[in-house]
mmCIF file of C-alpha atoms in Angstrom:
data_model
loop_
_atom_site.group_PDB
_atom_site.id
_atom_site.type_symbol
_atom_site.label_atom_id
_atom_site.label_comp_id
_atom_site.label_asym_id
_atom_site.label_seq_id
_atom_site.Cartn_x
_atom_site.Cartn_y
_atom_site.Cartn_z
ATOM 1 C CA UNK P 1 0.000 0.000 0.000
ATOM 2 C CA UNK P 2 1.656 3.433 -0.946
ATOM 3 C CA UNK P 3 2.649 5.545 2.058
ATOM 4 C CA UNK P 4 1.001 9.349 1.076
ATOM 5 C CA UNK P 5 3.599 10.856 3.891
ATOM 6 C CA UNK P 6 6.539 9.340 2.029
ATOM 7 C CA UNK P 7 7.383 7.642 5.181
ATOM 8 C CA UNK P 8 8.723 3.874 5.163
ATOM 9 C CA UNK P 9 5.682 1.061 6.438
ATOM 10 C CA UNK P 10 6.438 -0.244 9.829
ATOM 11 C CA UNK P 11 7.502 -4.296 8.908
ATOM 12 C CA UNK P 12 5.860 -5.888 11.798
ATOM 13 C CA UNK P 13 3.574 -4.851 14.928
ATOM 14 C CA UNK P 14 4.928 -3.679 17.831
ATOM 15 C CA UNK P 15 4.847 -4.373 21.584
ATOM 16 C CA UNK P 16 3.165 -2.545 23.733
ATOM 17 C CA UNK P 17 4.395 -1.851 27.052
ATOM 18 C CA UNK P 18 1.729 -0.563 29.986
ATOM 19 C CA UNK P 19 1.356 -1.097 33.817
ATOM 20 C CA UNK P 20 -2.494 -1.249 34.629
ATOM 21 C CA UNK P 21 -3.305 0.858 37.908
ATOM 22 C CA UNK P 22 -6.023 2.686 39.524
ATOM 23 C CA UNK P 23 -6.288 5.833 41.745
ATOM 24 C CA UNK P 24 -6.357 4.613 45.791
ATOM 25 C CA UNK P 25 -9.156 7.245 46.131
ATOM 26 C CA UNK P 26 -11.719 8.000 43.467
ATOM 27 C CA UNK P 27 -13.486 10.310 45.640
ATOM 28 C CA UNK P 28 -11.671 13.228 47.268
ATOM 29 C CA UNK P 29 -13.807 15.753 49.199
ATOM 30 C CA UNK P 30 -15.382 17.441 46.149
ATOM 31 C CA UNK P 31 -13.877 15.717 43.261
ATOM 32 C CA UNK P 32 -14.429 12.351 41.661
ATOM 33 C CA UNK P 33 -12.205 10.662 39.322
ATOM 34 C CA UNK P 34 -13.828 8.788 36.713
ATOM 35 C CA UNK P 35 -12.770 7.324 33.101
ATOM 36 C CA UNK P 36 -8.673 7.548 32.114
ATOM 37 C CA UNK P 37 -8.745 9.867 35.276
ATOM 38 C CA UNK P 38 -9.982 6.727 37.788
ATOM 39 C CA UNK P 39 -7.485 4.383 36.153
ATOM 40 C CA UNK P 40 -6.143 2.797 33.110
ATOM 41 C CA UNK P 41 -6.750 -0.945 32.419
ATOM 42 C CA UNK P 42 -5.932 -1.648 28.485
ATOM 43 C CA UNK P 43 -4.200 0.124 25.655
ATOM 44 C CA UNK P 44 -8.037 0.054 23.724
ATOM 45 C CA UNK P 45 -10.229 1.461 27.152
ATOM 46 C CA UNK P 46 -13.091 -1.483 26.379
ATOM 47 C CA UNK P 47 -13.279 -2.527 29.927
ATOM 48 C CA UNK P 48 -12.811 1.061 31.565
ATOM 49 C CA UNK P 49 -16.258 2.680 29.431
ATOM 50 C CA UNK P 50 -18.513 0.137 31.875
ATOM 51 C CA UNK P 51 -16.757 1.368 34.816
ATOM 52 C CA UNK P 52 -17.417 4.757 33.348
ATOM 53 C CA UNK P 53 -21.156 4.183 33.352
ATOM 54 C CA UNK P 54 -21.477 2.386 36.877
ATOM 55 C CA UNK P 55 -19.532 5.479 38.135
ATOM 56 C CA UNK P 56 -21.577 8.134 36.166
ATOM 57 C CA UNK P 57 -25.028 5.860 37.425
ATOM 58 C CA UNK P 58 -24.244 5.340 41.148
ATOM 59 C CA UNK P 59 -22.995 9.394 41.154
ATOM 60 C CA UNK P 60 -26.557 10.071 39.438
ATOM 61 C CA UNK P 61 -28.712 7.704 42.338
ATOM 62 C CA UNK P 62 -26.309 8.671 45.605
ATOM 63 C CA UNK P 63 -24.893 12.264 45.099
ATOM 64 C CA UNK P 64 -25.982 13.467 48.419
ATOM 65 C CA UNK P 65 -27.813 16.677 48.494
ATOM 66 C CA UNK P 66 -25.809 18.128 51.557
ATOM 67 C CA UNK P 67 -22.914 17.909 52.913
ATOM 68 C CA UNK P 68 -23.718 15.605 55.838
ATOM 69 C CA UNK P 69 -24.232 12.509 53.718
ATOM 70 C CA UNK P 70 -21.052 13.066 51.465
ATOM 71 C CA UNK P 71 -18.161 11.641 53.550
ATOM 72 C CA UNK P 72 -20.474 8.335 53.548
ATOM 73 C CA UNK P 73 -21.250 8.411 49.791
ATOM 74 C CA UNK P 74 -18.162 8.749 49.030
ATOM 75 C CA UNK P 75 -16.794 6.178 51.098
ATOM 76 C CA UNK P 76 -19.425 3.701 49.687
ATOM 77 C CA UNK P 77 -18.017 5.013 45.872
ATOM 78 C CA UNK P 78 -14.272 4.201 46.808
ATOM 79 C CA UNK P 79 -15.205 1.170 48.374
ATOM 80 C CA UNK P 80 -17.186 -0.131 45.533
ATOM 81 C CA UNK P 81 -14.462 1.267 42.756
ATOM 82 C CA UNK P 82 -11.367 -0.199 44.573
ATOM 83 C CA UNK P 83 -13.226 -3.407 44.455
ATOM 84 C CA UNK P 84 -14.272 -3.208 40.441
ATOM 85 C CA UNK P 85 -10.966 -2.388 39.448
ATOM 86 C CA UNK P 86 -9.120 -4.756 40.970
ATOM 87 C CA UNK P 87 -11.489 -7.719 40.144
#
């Protein structure tokens, strides 16, 4: 296949190199990680976009509207989070 750039066709694929990891805390006072900022699982992101709707649902049903409840929500979001992204 002609190369429009002019530059020479890679001859093979390439390894990829990555370390999988996830934030210790997703929620921090007032912010909430969620998506590539939560964690990074795969080069392609296929697993991480349905822990980006579980996070945007359960922030939809629990954010709390005061700040009582928060420090509990949020420790109920972290708990739940740590335990999807390690599984």
């Amino acid at each position: 296949m002609p190369n429009p750039a002019g530059r020479k066709a890679p001859s093979g694929a390439r390894k990829l190199s990555f370390e999988p990891a996830y934030r210790e805390t997703f929620w921090h006072r007032n912010c909430v990680a969620s998506g590539l900022s939560a964690g990074f699982i795969e080069p392609l992101e296929a697993s991480a976009l349905a822990l980006v709707e579980l996070s945007a649902a359960m922030l939809a049903d629990e954010m709390p509207a005061t700040r009582d409840t928060m420090d509990i929500v949020a420790r109920r979001f972290n708990d739940s989070f740590t335990y999807r992204w390690s599984a």
